Tab-separated table of C-alpha atoms in Angstrom:
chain	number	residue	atom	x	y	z
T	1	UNK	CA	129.662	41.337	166.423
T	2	UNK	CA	133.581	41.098	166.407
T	3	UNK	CA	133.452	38.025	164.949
T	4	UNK	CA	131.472	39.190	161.639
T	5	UNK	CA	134.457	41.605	161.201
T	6	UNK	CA	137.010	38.788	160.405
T	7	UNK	CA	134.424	37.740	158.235
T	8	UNK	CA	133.731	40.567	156.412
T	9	UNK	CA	136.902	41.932	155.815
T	10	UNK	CA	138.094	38.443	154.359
T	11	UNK	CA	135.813	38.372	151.629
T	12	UNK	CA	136.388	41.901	150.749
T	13	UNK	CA	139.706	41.071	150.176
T	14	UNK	CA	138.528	37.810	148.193
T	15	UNK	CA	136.323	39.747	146.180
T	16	UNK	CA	139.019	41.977	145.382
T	17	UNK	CA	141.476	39.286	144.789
T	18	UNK	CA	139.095	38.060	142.014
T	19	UNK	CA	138.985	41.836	139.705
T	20	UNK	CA	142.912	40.818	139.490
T	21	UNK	CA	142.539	37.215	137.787
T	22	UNK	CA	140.368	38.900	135.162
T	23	UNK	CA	141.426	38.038	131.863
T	24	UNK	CA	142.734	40.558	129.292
T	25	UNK	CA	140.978	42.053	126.797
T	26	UNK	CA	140.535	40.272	123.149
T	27	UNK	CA	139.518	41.457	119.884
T	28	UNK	CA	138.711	38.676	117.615
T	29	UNK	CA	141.111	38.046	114.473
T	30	UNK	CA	140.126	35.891	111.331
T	31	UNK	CA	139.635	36.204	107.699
T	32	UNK	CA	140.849	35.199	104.587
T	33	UNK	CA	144.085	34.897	102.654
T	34	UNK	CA	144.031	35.092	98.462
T	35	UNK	CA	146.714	35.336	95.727
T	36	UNK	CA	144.933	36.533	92.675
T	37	UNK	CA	141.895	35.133	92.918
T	38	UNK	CA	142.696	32.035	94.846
T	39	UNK	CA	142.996	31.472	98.450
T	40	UNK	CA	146.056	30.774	99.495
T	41	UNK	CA	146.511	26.755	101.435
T	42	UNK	CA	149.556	25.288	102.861
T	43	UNK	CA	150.641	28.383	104.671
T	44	UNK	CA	150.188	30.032	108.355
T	45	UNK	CA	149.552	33.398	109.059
T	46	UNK	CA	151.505	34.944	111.791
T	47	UNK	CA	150.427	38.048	113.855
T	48	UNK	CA	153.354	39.685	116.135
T	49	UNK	CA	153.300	42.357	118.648
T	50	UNK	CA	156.696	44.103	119.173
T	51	UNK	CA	155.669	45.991	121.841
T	52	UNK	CA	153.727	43.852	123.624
T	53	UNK	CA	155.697	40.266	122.401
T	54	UNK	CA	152.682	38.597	121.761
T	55	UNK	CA	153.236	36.457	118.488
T	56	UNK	CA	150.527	33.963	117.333
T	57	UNK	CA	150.215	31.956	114.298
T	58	UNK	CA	146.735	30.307	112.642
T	59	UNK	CA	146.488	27.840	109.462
T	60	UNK	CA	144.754	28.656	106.551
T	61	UNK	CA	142.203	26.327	106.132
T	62	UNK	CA	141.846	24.591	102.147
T	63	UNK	CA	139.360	28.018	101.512
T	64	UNK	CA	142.424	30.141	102.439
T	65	UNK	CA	140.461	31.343	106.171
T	66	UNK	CA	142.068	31.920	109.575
T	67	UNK	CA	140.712	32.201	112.853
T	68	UNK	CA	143.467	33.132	115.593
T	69	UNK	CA	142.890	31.121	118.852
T	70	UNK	CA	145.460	30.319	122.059
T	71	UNK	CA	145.070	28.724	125.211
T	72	UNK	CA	143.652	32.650	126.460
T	73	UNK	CA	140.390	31.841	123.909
T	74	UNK	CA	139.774	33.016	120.664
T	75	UNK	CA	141.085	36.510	119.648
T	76	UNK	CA	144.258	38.734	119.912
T	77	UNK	CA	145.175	41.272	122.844
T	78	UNK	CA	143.976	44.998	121.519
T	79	UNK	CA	146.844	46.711	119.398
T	80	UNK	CA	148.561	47.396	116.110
T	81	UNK	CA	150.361	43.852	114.682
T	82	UNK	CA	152.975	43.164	111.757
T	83	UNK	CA	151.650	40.098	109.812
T	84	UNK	CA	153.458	37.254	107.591
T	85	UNK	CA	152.155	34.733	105.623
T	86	UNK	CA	154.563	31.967	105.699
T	87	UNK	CA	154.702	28.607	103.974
T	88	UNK	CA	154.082	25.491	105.705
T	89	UNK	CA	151.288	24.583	108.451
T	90	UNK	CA	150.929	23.788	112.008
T	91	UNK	CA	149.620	20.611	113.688
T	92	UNK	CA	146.080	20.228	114.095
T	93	UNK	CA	144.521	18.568	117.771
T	94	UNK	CA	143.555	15.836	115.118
T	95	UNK	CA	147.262	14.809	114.195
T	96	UNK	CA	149.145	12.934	115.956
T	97	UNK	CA	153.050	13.722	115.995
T	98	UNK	CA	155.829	10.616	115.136
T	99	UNK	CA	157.122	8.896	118.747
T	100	UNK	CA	160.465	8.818	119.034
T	101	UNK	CA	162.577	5.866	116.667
T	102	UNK	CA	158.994	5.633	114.515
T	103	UNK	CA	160.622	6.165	110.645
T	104	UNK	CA	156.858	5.214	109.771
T	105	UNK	CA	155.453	8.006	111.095
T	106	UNK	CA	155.512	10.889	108.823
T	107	UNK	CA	153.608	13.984	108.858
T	108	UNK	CA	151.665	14.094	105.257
T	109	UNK	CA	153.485	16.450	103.320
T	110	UNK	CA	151.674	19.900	103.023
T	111	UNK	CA	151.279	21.293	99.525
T	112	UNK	CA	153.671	23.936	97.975
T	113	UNK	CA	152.229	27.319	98.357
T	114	UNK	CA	152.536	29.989	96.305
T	115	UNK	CA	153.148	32.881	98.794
T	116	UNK	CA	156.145	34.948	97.510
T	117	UNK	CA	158.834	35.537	99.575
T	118	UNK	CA	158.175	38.999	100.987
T	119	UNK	CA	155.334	37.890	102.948
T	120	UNK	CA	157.200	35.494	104.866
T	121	UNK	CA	158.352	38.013	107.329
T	122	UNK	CA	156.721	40.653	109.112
T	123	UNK	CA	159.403	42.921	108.580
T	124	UNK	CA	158.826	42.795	104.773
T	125	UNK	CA	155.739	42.029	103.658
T	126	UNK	CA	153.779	45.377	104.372
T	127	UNK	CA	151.011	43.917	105.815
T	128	UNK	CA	149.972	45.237	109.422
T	129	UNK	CA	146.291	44.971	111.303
T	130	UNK	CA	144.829	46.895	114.414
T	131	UNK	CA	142.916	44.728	116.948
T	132	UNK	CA	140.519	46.217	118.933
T	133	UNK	CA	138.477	44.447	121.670
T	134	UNK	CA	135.420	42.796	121.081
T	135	UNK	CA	134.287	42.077	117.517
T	136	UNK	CA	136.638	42.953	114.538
T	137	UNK	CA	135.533	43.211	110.806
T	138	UNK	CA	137.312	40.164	108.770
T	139	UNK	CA	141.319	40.991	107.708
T	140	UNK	CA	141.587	39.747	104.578
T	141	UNK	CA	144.642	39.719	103.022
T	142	UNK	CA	144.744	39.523	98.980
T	143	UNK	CA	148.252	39.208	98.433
T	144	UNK	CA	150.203	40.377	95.269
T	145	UNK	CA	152.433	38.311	92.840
């Protein structure tokens, strides 16, 4: 009977050990981005957290739609964030960056986008989300000339 109490007390404190590694909450966090009446392409949306730090950036697909995923899964950590839409893109798993002393390999250049300068920072361009966890309604963003 002693010897089940070693036992029993270690994987109490296993089982315990695994409620800490579980992950943190996520709400998820995609929609659309339009100027006028056309999506906006060639641009990144950027989602930042002052309290929390957490900044994360998606590219708007050729429809003008974002979905914000990390290396955590898909989604953003509950909470209010400031938003920018800023020109230019990020690499996509299917690109392959230039190796060092390659003046061949260029990334393709990304179209000019429209997005007017104010929405470039989240400081300035007004536009501000709240994430819940779990499943989120679509934030669309129909920016203004």
């Amino acid at each position: 009977m002693s010897r089940a109490l070693p036992l029993v007390a270690f994987l109490a404190l296993a089982a315990a050990g695994c409620d800490a590694q579980k992950p943190p909450a996520r709400g998820t966090v995609h929609g659309r981005v339009t100027l006028g009446a056309k999506p906006v392409t060639g641009a990144t949306v950027l989602f930042t957290n002052a309290e929390t730090g957490v900044a994360v950036n998606a590219p708007l697909d050729r429809d003008g739609r974002y979905e914000v995923k990390t290396h955590l899964g898909a989604g953003l950590p509950p909470g209010k964030y400031a938003v920018a839409v800023t020109p230019g893109g990020v690499m996509t798993p299917d690109e392959e960056g230039p190796l060092a002393g390659d003046a061949k390999a260029a990334r393709a250049k990304l179209p000019a986008t429209p997005v007017p300068d104010r929405y470039h920072k989240a400081e300035t361009s007004g536009l501000t989300v709240e994430v819940n966890e779990g499943d989120n309604p679509p934030f669309d963003f129909a920016l203004a000339p």
